[in-house]
Short mmCIF file of C-alpha atoms and ligand atoms in Angstrom, two decimals:
data_model
loop_
_atom_site.label_atom_id
_atom_site.label_comp_id
_atom_site.label_asym_id
_atom_site.label_seq_id
_atom_site.Cartn_x
_atom_site.Cartn_y
_atom_site.Cartn_z
CA UNK X 1 28.65 11.54 -22.69
CA UNK X 2 29.40 8.08 -21.75
CA UNK X 3 28.52 8.21 -18.20
CA UNK X 4 24.73 7.72 -18.41
CA UNK X 5 22.48 5.24 -19.98
CA UNK X 6 20.42 5.98 -22.96
CA UNK X 7 17.11 6.51 -20.78
CA UNK X 8 15.07 5.70 -23.91
CA UNK X 9 11.78 5.60 -21.87
CA UNK X 10 9.73 8.42 -21.10
CA UNK X 11 10.15 9.42 -17.70
CA UNK X 12 7.44 8.67 -15.09
CA UNK X 13 6.49 12.38 -14.61
CA UNK X 14 5.61 12.91 -18.19
CA UNK X 15 3.86 9.72 -18.96
CA UNK X 16 0.69 11.61 -18.65
CA UNK X 17 -1.33 8.65 -17.37
CA UNK X 18 -2.89 7.92 -14.09
CA UNK X 19 -5.93 9.30 -12.13
CA UNK X 20 -6.54 13.14 -12.68
CA UNK X 21 -4.14 12.95 -15.42
CA UNK X 22 -6.14 15.92 -17.53
CA UNK X 23 -4.91 18.18 -14.67
CA UNK X 24 -2.25 16.35 -12.59
CA UNK X 25 1.18 15.59 -14.37
CA UNK X 26 2.62 13.64 -11.59
CA UNK X 27 2.86 13.05 -7.87
CA UNK X 28 5.97 12.48 -5.72
CA UNK X 29 6.72 11.61 -2.17
CA UNK X 30 10.10 12.46 -0.89
CA UNK X 31 11.41 11.32 2.60
CA UNK X 32 14.37 12.91 4.21
CA UNK X 33 16.86 10.85 6.30
CA UNK X 34 20.23 10.94 7.95
CA UNK X 35 22.42 8.39 9.43
CA UNK X 36 22.81 8.31 13.38
CA UNK X 37 26.13 9.38 14.69
CA UNK X 38 27.33 11.32 11.68
CA UNK X 39 27.02 15.20 11.53
CA UNK X 40 24.67 16.86 9.29
CA UNK X 41 25.70 18.66 5.95
CA UNK X 42 27.10 21.98 7.40
CA UNK X 43 29.35 20.05 9.92
CA UNK X 44 30.42 17.16 7.78
CA UNK X 45 33.87 16.65 6.85
CA UNK X 46 35.17 15.03 3.59
CA UNK X 47 35.62 11.73 5.55
CA UNK X 48 32.15 11.97 6.84
CA UNK X 49 30.86 12.56 3.21
CA UNK X 50 32.78 9.66 1.73
CA UNK X 51 31.39 7.27 4.79
CA UNK X 52 27.77 8.31 3.98
CA UNK X 53 28.28 7.86 0.31
CA UNK X 54 29.93 4.36 0.67
CA UNK X 55 27.55 2.97 3.37
CA UNK X 56 24.55 4.00 1.48
CA UNK X 57 25.82 2.75 -1.84
CA UNK X 58 26.51 -0.58 -0.35
CA UNK X 59 23.21 -0.69 1.19
CA UNK X 60 21.31 0.20 -2.04
CA UNK X 61 23.32 -2.13 -4.02
CA UNK X 62 22.73 -4.87 -1.63
CA UNK X 63 19.50 -5.74 -3.17
CA UNK X 64 16.13 -5.54 -1.49
CA UNK X 65 15.86 -1.73 -2.21
CA UNK X 66 14.72 -2.10 -5.90
CA UNK X 67 15.19 -4.91 -8.35
CA UNK X 68 17.48 -2.88 -10.66
CA UNK X 69 19.34 0.09 -9.81
CA UNK X 70 21.73 2.23 -11.48
CA UNK X 71 24.33 3.83 -9.19
CA UNK X 72 25.69 7.14 -10.34
CA UNK X 73 28.69 8.85 -8.48
CA UNK X 74 27.97 12.60 -9.50
CA UNK X 75 31.62 13.57 -9.32
CA UNK X 76 32.26 11.03 -12.35
CA UNK X 77 29.85 12.56 -14.88
CA UNK X 78 29.91 15.80 -16.54
CA UNK X 79 27.94 18.88 -15.55
CA UNK X 80 25.77 18.39 -18.76
CA UNK X 81 24.84 14.80 -17.72
CA UNK X 82 24.04 16.06 -14.19
CA UNK X 83 21.67 18.56 -15.66
CA UNK X 84 19.94 15.88 -17.66
CA UNK X 85 19.38 14.04 -14.19
CA UNK X 86 17.90 17.38 -12.89
CA UNK X 87 15.57 17.56 -16.01
CA UNK X 88 14.47 14.41 -15.51
CA UNK X 89 13.71 15.21 -11.84
CA UNK X 90 15.95 12.47 -10.50
CA UNK X 91 18.20 15.00 -8.34
CA UNK X 92 18.06 18.47 -7.16
CA UNK X 93 19.95 21.30 -8.76
CA UNK X 94 21.77 21.64 -5.40
CA UNK X 95 22.99 18.00 -5.50
CA UNK X 96 24.00 18.59 -9.17
CA UNK X 97 26.38 21.60 -8.23
CA UNK X 98 27.46 20.10 -5.02
CA UNK X 99 26.60 23.17 -3.37
CA UNK X 100 27.79 22.96 0.24
CA UNK X 101 24.93 23.04 2.60
CA UNK X 102 25.21 25.65 5.30
CA UNK X 103 29.05 26.40 4.20
CA UNK X 104 29.76 29.83 3.03
CA UNK X 105 33.47 29.41 1.74
CA UNK X 106 34.86 27.39 -1.06
CA UNK X 107 33.79 29.89 -3.94
CA UNK X 108 32.25 28.93 -7.32
CA UNK X 109 33.08 25.28 -8.36
CA UNK X 110 34.01 24.24 -4.93
CA UNK X 111 31.10 21.87 -4.88
CA UNK X 112 32.45 19.83 -7.86
CA UNK X 113 34.62 17.43 -5.72
CA UNK X 114 32.23 16.85 -2.93
CA UNK X 115 31.33 13.03 -2.40
CA UNK X 116 27.69 12.83 -3.64
CA UNK X 117 25.69 10.25 -5.57
CA UNK X 118 22.27 8.94 -6.83
CA UNK X 119 20.82 5.75 -7.27
CA UNK X 120 18.03 5.37 -9.83
CA UNK X 121 15.53 2.56 -10.06
CA UNK X 122 15.36 1.15 -13.41
CA UNK X 123 13.64 0.89 -15.96
CA UNK X 124 10.93 3.29 -15.04
CA UNK X 125 13.06 5.89 -13.03
CA UNK X 126 10.17 6.23 -10.48
CA UNK X 127 12.51 5.62 -7.54
CA UNK X 128 15.70 7.87 -6.87
CA UNK X 129 17.85 7.86 -3.73
CA UNK X 130 20.08 11.18 -3.53
CA UNK X 131 22.95 11.02 -1.33
CA UNK X 132 24.70 13.82 0.54
CA UNK X 133 21.87 16.16 -0.46
CA UNK X 134 20.91 18.60 2.30
CA UNK X 135 20.23 15.35 4.33
CA UNK X 136 22.15 12.24 3.99
CA UNK X 137 19.71 10.60 1.93
CA UNK X 138 16.68 11.93 0.11
CA UNK X 139 14.61 8.96 -1.01
CA UNK X 140 11.65 9.89 -3.70
CA UNK X 141 9.42 8.26 -5.64
CA UNK X 142 7.31 9.75 -8.70
CA UNK X 143 4.19 8.51 -10.20
CA UNK X 144 2.43 9.61 -13.12
CA UNK X 145 -0.92 11.44 -12.52
CA UNK X 146 -2.40 11.57 -8.98
CA UNK X 147 -0.81 8.63 -7.41
CA UNK X 148 0.51 9.70 -3.95
CA UNK X 149 -0.59 6.67 -2.28
CA UNK X 150 1.18 4.39 -4.46
CA UNK X 151 4.30 6.72 -4.42
CA UNK X 152 4.03 6.50 -0.59
CA UNK X 153 3.85 2.95 -0.49
CA UNK X 154 6.92 2.33 -2.89
CA UNK X 155 9.15 4.98 -1.09
CA UNK X 156 8.25 3.34 2.40
CA UNK X 157 9.34 0.01 0.89
CA UNK X 158 12.76 1.40 -0.18
CA UNK X 159 13.07 3.13 3.29
CA UNK X 160 12.51 -0.02 4.94
CA UNK X 161 15.00 -1.82 2.98
CA UNK X 162 17.65 0.91 3.44
CA UNK X 163 16.95 1.09 7.00
CA UNK X 164 17.65 -2.80 7.40
CA UNK X 165 21.24 -1.89 7.18
CA UNK X 166 21.55 1.77 8.21
CA UNK X 167 20.84 3.29 11.68
CA UNK X 168 18.62 6.60 10.98
CA UNK X 169 18.86 9.50 13.23
CA UNK X 170 15.59 9.26 15.03
CA UNK X 171 14.17 10.66 18.41
CA UNK X 172 10.90 9.92 19.96
CA UNK X 173 9.98 13.43 20.32
CA UNK X 174 10.86 15.01 16.96
CA UNK X 175 10.93 11.81 14.84
CA UNK X 176 13.28 11.80 11.96
CA UNK X 177 15.94 14.30 12.38
CA UNK X 178 16.68 16.34 9.43
CA UNK X 179 19.20 19.02 8.74
CA UNK X 180 16.66 21.68 8.46
CA UNK X 181 13.98 21.76 10.99
CA UNK X 182 11.28 22.35 8.55
CA UNK X 183 11.47 18.74 7.38
CA UNK X 184 11.73 17.18 10.86
CA UNK X 185 9.03 14.57 12.03
CA UNK X 186 8.04 12.63 9.17
CA UNK X 187 10.62 14.05 6.99
CA UNK X 188 7.90 13.46 4.21
CA UNK X 189 7.29 16.01 1.51
CA UNK X 190 4.24 15.16 -0.90
CA UNK X 191 4.13 17.16 -4.15
CA UNK X 192 1.88 17.08 -6.88
CA UNK X 193 2.60 18.56 -10.20
CA UNK X 194 -0.28 20.12 -11.90
CA UNK X 195 -1.15 21.64 -15.21
CA UNK X 196 -3.19 24.68 -14.71
CA UNK X 197 -3.41 26.37 -18.12
CA UNK X 198 -7.07 27.21 -17.63
CA UNK X 199 -6.82 28.94 -14.46
CA UNK X 200 -4.04 31.10 -16.23
CA UNK X 201 -6.26 32.16 -18.93
CA UNK X 202 -9.20 32.94 -16.88
CA UNK X 203 -6.74 34.94 -14.49
CA UNK X 204 -7.58 32.93 -11.37
CA UNK X 205 -4.21 31.42 -10.68
CA UNK X 206 -3.27 33.99 -8.20
CA UNK X 207 -6.33 33.33 -6.06
CA UNK X 208 -5.64 29.45 -6.17
CA UNK X 209 -2.05 30.30 -5.01
CA UNK X 210 -3.36 32.28 -2.08
CA UNK X 211 -5.91 29.56 -1.23
CA UNK X 212 -3.32 26.86 -1.28
CA UNK X 213 -1.14 29.02 0.84
CA UNK X 214 -3.95 29.31 3.54
CA UNK X 215 -4.16 25.62 3.64
CA UNK X 216 -0.52 25.09 4.61
CA UNK X 217 0.67 24.36 1.23
CA UNK X 218 3.63 25.73 -0.73
CA UNK X 219 3.23 26.40 -4.50
CA UNK X 220 6.08 27.01 -6.75
CA UNK X 221 6.59 26.79 -10.69
CA UNK X 222 8.23 24.06 -12.45
CA UNK X 223 11.97 24.92 -12.73
CA UNK X 224 12.88 25.69 -16.21
CA UNK X 225 15.77 27.68 -17.54
CA UNK X 226 15.17 31.50 -17.22
CA UNK X 227 12.08 31.59 -18.81
CA UNK X 228 8.84 33.74 -18.95
CA UNK X 229 6.60 30.75 -18.45
CA UNK X 230 7.05 27.39 -17.35
CA UNK X 231 4.45 25.58 -19.24
CA UNK X 232 1.77 26.21 -16.72
CA UNK X 233 3.22 23.57 -14.45
CA UNK X 234 2.65 24.07 -10.62
CA UNK X 235 4.01 22.19 -7.82
CA UNK X 236 1.72 21.85 -4.57
CA UNK X 237 3.44 20.38 -1.46
CA UNK X 238 2.81 20.27 2.16
CA UNK X 239 4.96 22.56 4.33
CA UNK X 240 4.06 20.75 7.79
CA UNK X 241 6.03 17.60 8.56
CA UNK X 242 5.60 17.46 12.28
CA UNK X 243 2.74 16.54 14.17
CA UNK X 244 0.99 14.80 11.45
CA UNK X 245 1.36 11.23 10.36
CA UNK X 246 2.27 10.36 6.65
CA UNK X 247 -1.32 9.32 6.01
CA UNK X 248 -2.88 12.27 7.52
CA UNK X 249 -0.54 14.42 5.51
CA UNK X 250 -1.29 12.27 2.29
CA UNK X 251 -4.96 12.46 2.62
CA UNK X 252 -4.94 15.98 3.19
CA UNK X 253 -3.10 16.88 0.08
CA UNK X 254 -4.56 14.07 -2.11
CA UNK X 255 -8.17 13.75 -1.09
CA UNK X 256 -8.77 17.48 -0.21
CA UNK X 257 -6.61 19.87 -1.82
CA UNK X 258 -5.82 18.56 -5.21
CA UNK X 259 -9.28 17.58 -6.20
CA UNK X 260 -10.28 21.00 -5.26
CA UNK X 261 -7.72 22.57 -7.37
CA UNK X 262 -8.48 20.02 -10.10
CA UNK X 263 -11.99 20.91 -9.98
CA UNK X 264 -11.37 24.66 -10.11
CA UNK X 265 -9.08 24.06 -13.06
CA UNK X 266 -11.77 21.89 -14.85
CA UNK X 267 -14.12 24.71 -14.29
CA UNK X 268 -12.18 27.20 -15.84
CA UNK X 269 -11.70 25.03 -18.68
CA UNK X 270 -15.47 24.62 -19.00
CA UNK X 271 -15.72 28.26 -18.93
CA UNK X 272 -13.25 28.60 -21.87
CA UNK X 273 -14.98 26.12 -23.96
CA UNK X 274 -18.43 27.21 -23.33
CA UNK X 275 -18.22 30.88 -23.12
CA UNK X 276 -14.91 32.02 -24.35
CA UNK X 277 -14.44 29.34 -26.96
CA UNK X 278 -12.78 31.97 -29.55
CA UNK X 279 -10.04 32.97 -26.81
CA UNK X 280 -9.28 29.34 -26.32
CA UNK X 281 -9.07 28.39 -29.84
CA UNK X 282 -7.07 31.42 -30.54
CA UNK X 283 -4.82 30.56 -27.82
CA UNK X 284 -4.05 26.97 -28.98
CA UNK X 285 -3.74 27.55 -32.86
CA UNK X 286 -1.65 30.55 -32.06
CA UNK X 287 0.71 28.12 -30.04
CA UNK X 288 0.41 25.59 -32.82
CA UNK X 289 1.46 28.50 -35.49
CA UNK X 290 4.60 29.38 -33.29
CA UNK X 291 5.44 25.48 -32.89
CA UNK X 292 5.26 24.90 -36.45
CA UNK X 293 6.83 28.04 -37.74
CA UNK X 294 9.24 29.61 -35.16
CA UNK X 295 12.85 29.45 -36.03
CA UNK X 296 14.03 30.32 -32.38
CA UNK X 297 12.63 29.17 -29.28
CA UNK X 298 13.64 29.49 -25.80
CA UNK X 299 12.73 26.87 -23.29
CA UNK X 300 9.99 29.12 -21.83
CA UNK X 301 8.38 29.69 -25.01
CA UNK X 302 8.70 26.14 -26.20
CA UNK X 303 7.04 25.32 -22.74
CA UNK X 304 4.17 27.71 -23.33
CA UNK X 305 3.63 26.31 -26.77
CA UNK X 306 3.34 22.69 -25.61
CA UNK X 307 1.12 23.71 -22.66
CA UNK X 308 -1.24 25.34 -24.90
CA UNK X 309 -1.21 22.30 -27.51
CA UNK X 310 -1.81 19.99 -24.54
CA UNK X 311 -4.76 22.05 -23.39
CA UNK X 312 -6.09 22.01 -26.93
CA UNK X 313 -5.68 18.04 -26.97
CA UNK X 314 -7.49 17.66 -23.64
CA UNK X 315 -10.29 20.02 -24.69
CA UNK X 316 -10.77 18.68 -28.01
CA UNK X 317 -10.04 21.94 -29.66
CA UNK X 318 -7.54 19.97 -32.06
CA UNK X 319 -8.54 16.50 -32.71
CA UNK X 320 -6.02 13.47 -32.93
CA UNK X 321 -3.00 14.87 -31.41
CA UNK X 322 -0.43 12.12 -30.16
CA UNK X 323 -0.47 13.50 -26.37
CA UNK X 324 2.54 11.42 -25.28
CA UNK X 325 4.48 12.85 -28.22
CA UNK X 326 3.53 16.32 -26.82
CA UNK X 327 4.51 15.21 -23.25
CA UNK X 328 7.80 13.95 -24.33
CA UNK X 329 8.71 17.03 -26.07
CA UNK X 330 8.28 18.98 -22.70
CA UNK X 331 11.46 17.12 -21.53
CA UNK X 332 13.19 17.14 -25.05
CA UNK X 333 13.04 20.91 -25.12
CA UNK X 334 14.89 21.47 -21.87
CA UNK X 335 18.51 22.53 -22.49
CA UNK X 336 20.33 19.54 -21.37
CA UNK X 337 18.24 17.08 -22.99
CA UNK X 338 18.30 19.10 -26.15
CA UNK X 339 22.12 18.93 -26.22
CA UNK X 340 21.89 15.18 -25.46
CA UNK X 341 19.63 14.43 -28.22
CA UNK X 342 21.93 16.35 -30.77
CA UNK X 343 25.09 14.84 -28.81
CA UNK X 344 26.88 18.12 -28.69
CA UNK X 345 27.21 21.24 -26.52
CA UNK X 346 25.36 24.23 -27.72
CA UNK X 347 25.47 27.80 -26.86
CA UNK X 348 22.25 29.57 -25.91
CA UNK X 349 21.54 30.86 -29.36
CA UNK X 350 22.40 27.64 -31.14
CA UNK X 351 19.88 25.90 -28.50
CA UNK X 352 17.13 28.27 -29.58
CA UNK X 353 17.69 27.44 -33.26
CA UNK X 354 17.98 23.68 -32.57
CA UNK X 355 14.92 23.67 -30.03
CA UNK X 356 12.60 25.36 -32.81
CA UNK X 357 13.78 22.85 -35.26
CA UNK X 358 13.03 20.01 -32.88
CA UNK X 359 9.53 21.40 -31.73
CA UNK X 360 8.77 21.99 -35.64
CA UNK X 361 9.62 18.50 -36.64
CA UNK X 362 7.92 16.57 -33.58
CA UNK X 363 5.00 18.80 -33.27
CA UNK X 364 4.08 18.37 -37.06
CA UNK X 365 4.32 14.39 -36.59
CA UNK X 366 2.15 14.72 -33.12
CA UNK X 367 -0.55 16.72 -34.87
CA UNK X 368 -0.45 14.35 -38.00
CA UNK X 369 -1.00 11.35 -35.68
CA UNK X 370 -4.36 10.03 -34.85
CA UNK D 1 8.35 38.14 -14.57
CA UNK D 2 11.83 39.63 -13.81
CA UNK D 3 13.82 38.45 -10.81
CA UNK D 4 12.99 40.79 -7.74
CA UNK D 5 16.79 40.94 -6.71
CA UNK D 6 18.82 41.53 -9.70
CA UNK D 7 15.98 42.73 -12.01
CA UNK D 8 18.01 41.07 -14.90
CA UNK D 9 16.93 37.54 -15.53
CA UNK D 10 13.61 35.78 -15.53
CA UNK D 11 12.52 34.71 -12.02
CA UNK D 12 12.01 30.99 -12.07
CA UNK D 13 12.01 30.25 -8.40
CA UNK D 14 8.73 31.78 -6.61
CA UNK D 15 9.07 31.57 -2.82
CA UNK D 16 6.27 32.19 -0.37
CA UNK D 17 7.36 33.84 2.69
CA UNK D 18 5.49 34.29 5.84
CA UNK D 19 6.13 37.29 7.67
CA UNK D 20 5.79 37.83 11.41
CA UNK D 21 2.16 38.91 11.16
CA UNK D 22 1.42 35.73 9.39
CA UNK D 23 1.15 37.60 6.10
CA UNK D 24 2.12 35.94 2.96
CA UNK D 25 4.45 37.50 0.49
CA UNK D 26 6.06 36.27 -2.46
CA UNK D 27 9.50 36.48 -3.61
CA UNK D 28 10.41 35.72 -7.20
CA UNK D 29 14.09 35.05 -8.06
CA UNK D 30 16.15 33.82 -10.87
CA UNK D 31 18.31 30.83 -10.47
CA UNK D 32 21.40 32.58 -9.83
CA UNK D 33 19.97 34.82 -7.35
CA UNK D 34 18.18 31.95 -5.63
CA UNK D 35 21.56 30.01 -5.26
CA UNK D 36 23.33 33.26 -3.79
CA UNK D 37 20.31 33.74 -1.51
CA UNK D 38 20.61 30.19 -0.31
CA UNK D 39 17.03 29.61 -1.32
CA UNK D 40 16.63 25.97 -1.43
CA UNK D 41 13.85 24.60 -3.47
CA UNK D 42 13.16 22.01 -1.35
CA UNK D 43 12.64 24.33 1.75
CA UNK D 44 9.18 25.85 1.26
CA UNK D 45 9.41 28.20 4.40
CA UNK D 46 12.85 29.81 4.67
CA UNK D 47 13.33 28.91 8.35
CA UNK D 48 15.87 31.95 8.52
CA UNK D 49 13.03 34.06 7.61
CA UNK D 50 10.76 32.53 10.27
CA UNK D 51 13.33 32.87 12.94
CA UNK D 52 13.98 36.55 12.25
CA UNK D 53 10.16 37.16 12.12
CA UNK D 54 9.73 35.40 15.31
CA UNK D 55 12.29 37.32 17.21
CA UNK D 56 10.99 40.67 15.76
CA UNK D 57 7.30 39.74 16.52
CA UNK D 58 8.05 38.88 20.20
CA UNK D 59 11.07 40.53 21.43
CA UNK D 60 12.41 39.31 24.67
CA UNK D 61 10.16 36.31 24.71
CA UNK D 62 12.81 33.69 23.79
CA UNK D 63 13.15 31.30 26.49
CA UNK D 64 16.55 31.37 27.99
CA UNK D 65 17.08 28.19 30.04
CA UNK D 66 20.35 27.28 31.45
CA UNK D 67 21.45 24.77 28.90
CA UNK D 68 20.50 27.03 25.98
CA UNK D 69 22.18 30.32 26.83
CA UNK D 70 22.66 32.95 23.94
CA UNK D 71 26.00 31.97 22.43
CA UNK D 72 25.67 28.59 23.46
CA UNK D 73 26.75 25.69 21.13
CA UNK D 74 26.07 21.99 20.65
CA UNK D 75 28.29 20.33 22.74
CA UNK D 76 28.35 17.30 19.87
CA UNK D 77 29.08 19.30 16.68
CA UNK D 78 29.95 22.77 17.98
CA UNK D 79 27.31 24.64 16.05
CA UNK D 80 26.05 27.76 17.76
CA UNK D 81 22.65 29.05 17.80
CA UNK D 82 23.80 32.10 15.72
CA UNK D 83 24.97 29.62 13.11
CA UNK D 84 21.62 28.08 12.88
CA UNK D 85 20.13 31.50 12.66
CA UNK D 86 22.25 32.42 9.75
CA UNK D 87 21.67 29.16 7.57
CA UNK D 88 18.54 27.71 8.93
CA UNK D 89 20.27 24.34 9.02
CA UNK D 90 21.39 22.21 12.23
CA UNK D 91 24.86 20.62 12.55
CA UNK D 92 23.96 17.13 13.91
CA UNK D 93 21.12 15.22 15.47
CA UNK D 94 22.12 16.32 19.00
CA UNK D 95 21.53 19.92 17.87
CA UNK D 96 17.71 19.01 18.43
CA UNK D 97 18.48 18.49 22.36
CA UNK D 98 21.04 21.26 22.62
CA UNK D 99 18.45 23.93 21.15
CA UNK D 100 15.24 22.15 22.13
CA UNK D 101 13.66 25.07 23.94
CA UNK D 102 14.45 27.52 21.30
CA UNK D 103 13.44 25.28 18.52
CA UNK D 104 9.96 24.49 20.03
CA UNK D 105 8.27 27.63 19.07
CA UNK D 106 9.82 27.92 15.82
CA UNK D 107 8.82 24.30 15.04
CA UNK D 108 5.35 25.16 16.09
CA UNK D 109 5.28 27.97 13.61
CA UNK D 110 6.71 25.99 10.70
CA UNK D 111 4.26 23.10 11.50
CA UNK D 112 1.01 24.44 12.09
CA UNK D 113 1.46 23.97 15.83
CA UNK D 114 3.12 20.59 15.68
CA UNK D 115 5.56 19.90 18.51
CA UNK D 116 5.76 15.88 18.55
CA UNK D 117 6.27 13.57 15.86
CA UNK D 118 3.62 11.31 14.94
CA UNK D 119 3.83 8.55 12.37
CA UNK D 120 6.33 6.09 11.14
CA UNK D 121 9.37 4.99 12.87
CA UNK D 122 12.39 2.93 12.15
CA UNK D 123 12.02 -0.75 13.27
CA UNK D 124 15.47 -0.98 14.51
CA UNK D 125 18.14 1.23 16.08
CA UNK D 126 18.60 2.59 19.55
CA UNK D 127 15.82 4.37 21.32
CA UNK D 128 13.05 3.71 18.82
CA UNK D 129 9.48 4.22 19.40
CA UNK D 130 6.80 6.15 17.92
CA UNK D 131 5.05 8.89 20.11
CA UNK D 132 4.53 7.49 23.52
CA UNK D 133 1.18 6.64 24.70
CA UNK D 134 1.23 9.78 26.98
CA UNK D 135 2.32 11.95 24.47
CA UNK D 136 -0.09 10.99 22.17
CA UNK D 137 -3.00 11.34 24.53
CA UNK D 138 -1.60 14.82 25.58
CA UNK D 139 -1.76 15.76 21.70
CA UNK D 140 -4.89 14.39 21.15
CA UNK D 141 -6.49 16.30 24.19
CA UNK D 142 -4.86 19.51 22.94
CA UNK D 143 -6.48 18.95 19.39
CA UNK D 144 -9.76 18.08 20.88
CA UNK D 145 -9.74 21.44 22.50
CA UNK D 146 -8.78 23.22 19.35
CA UNK D 147 -11.56 21.28 17.49
CA UNK D 148 -14.02 22.50 19.99
CA UNK D 149 -13.02 26.00 19.61
CA UNK D 150 -12.84 25.67 15.69
CA UNK D 151 -16.44 24.43 15.75
CA UNK D 152 -17.43 27.37 18.15
CA UNK D 153 -16.08 29.70 15.57
CA UNK D 154 -17.73 27.98 12.78
CA UNK D 155 -14.33 27.22 11.19
CA UNK D 156 -15.36 24.01 9.71
CA UNK D 157 -12.61 23.51 7.49
CA UNK D 158 -10.22 23.79 10.19
CA UNK D 159 -12.19 21.45 12.27
CA UNK D 160 -12.22 18.86 9.62
CA UNK D 161 -8.47 19.28 9.62
CA UNK D 162 -8.31 18.82 13.41
CA UNK D 163 -10.56 15.65 13.34
CA UNK D 164 -8.37 13.99 10.62
CA UNK D 165 -5.25 14.70 12.64
CA UNK D 166 -6.80 13.19 15.80
CA UNK D 167 -8.04 10.12 13.78
CA UNK D 168 -4.48 9.88 12.21
CA UNK D 169 -2.94 9.83 15.90
CA UNK D 170 -5.55 7.18 16.92
CA UNK D 171 -5.03 4.97 13.94
CA UNK D 172 -1.46 4.82 14.50
CA UNK D 173 -1.74 4.11 18.18
CA UNK D 174 -4.15 1.30 17.07
CA UNK D 175 -1.57 -0.19 14.84
CA UNK D 176 0.71 -0.97 17.67
CA UNK D 177 2.90 1.88 17.12
CA UNK D 178 5.20 1.13 14.00
CA UNK D 179 2.77 2.68 11.48
CA UNK D 180 4.52 1.31 8.51
ZN1 ZN S 401 18.31 37.47 -10.24
ZN1 ZN S 402 25.00 19.37 16.69
#
């Protein structure tokens, strides 16, 4: 696994800091851009893809985009290493597999050789620029906690630096022209990843999903490996990109929607601590029991344990938990990271065993800290 | 929750689908079926669904101007409207011109009525400008009408949303158009 650097730091999205970090894990702004004069993904030739990759790479590495950037040609690293990047939220699953957007032919594994890459801003991994995803460029910035405004500012800076050397496909009427018309206009997708265990425990999560949908937001779970739950992590994002400026989109989600959902979650947590304390304590301690004693853990089970422990820590059910260690575990239990930590490939059964061992050891340490 | 297609694996991708009545439905897919279904997690409203629901909802209402005949294709990349209906993806930037008339109603549905870009624009490159002054004025006028309507119907949340949108357009114009 020589292709990737060690990635010793915590990823930004799991740092657990920033505004509203009791409920909001991370904020992300992503811009979709295409180069003028080159077809979009469904109509690109291999040469077109090479050209987009090369021109983008040159502009990214020309300086000005970010002080320290790591460029990764995704054809040159292993599937496991690509999965590590997916789990760190630096690339999409589609970019990892090289799945041909809009192509039906090719069959399994045909995407492997497609020219595609990613640039990652170091050392904090806040910035990543995907090349030859559904759009030629997908530029994203992730910030810990509720920080869409800072993320927008950073992503705009990167966008400006790229645009200084690349002509974008843009029209006065439809704005930034994207492969899929659902992204046209600003090309901007604002997403906030929220931790909502209280609403699940009080049975109100569906209501929130419906309300969010009424407000034109998409709600989806965090991508885990096939699993029962994904640690109560939900991503809220805007669906509209045309007819509203970046600032309007930002303020709708950051100032109106997210605080409302966050308050709803906090209310649920208050109800739990004040009126259903036993239920809450039972859930948290059961989770700790599982984490400290299980011998086999699927990703989803591990995430459920960590979600409950995190809730217990935030609400003071368990004192003196090292929260950053719990957050870091949420990444470490993901399949590719687990194999990376252990330095070898594991089948699913082996992963369950090793995952349980890892959780046992690290959770014991996190609980002992304080 | 099990995948609603194969019923074998756990569903990890939860897609919200808006049908022709504007009703919301959810689809829960495992990663394998999602890949096969072409459900891209980055696309929150599957446009193929939007297109078919639009066509079902208003049969025969599709505009058919000369340059966008059924079976017509983009002269630049060769994509047909049928191709687009299958995948929800366009083939090149010229597709937006080639299919403008048919895309407009789809865009309105997908973007809460939005039909024109408002916001940042590239600082360089050909034909670059933000929304033109007359377009902005027209959009503001349209929004103001919707705002009055919303207030009349006591839909204050919607009214607040419209007001913000109006403010957004006016701020951008005030900035001199670059919006960066
Ligand atoms: Zn399935
Ligand atoms: Zn075209």
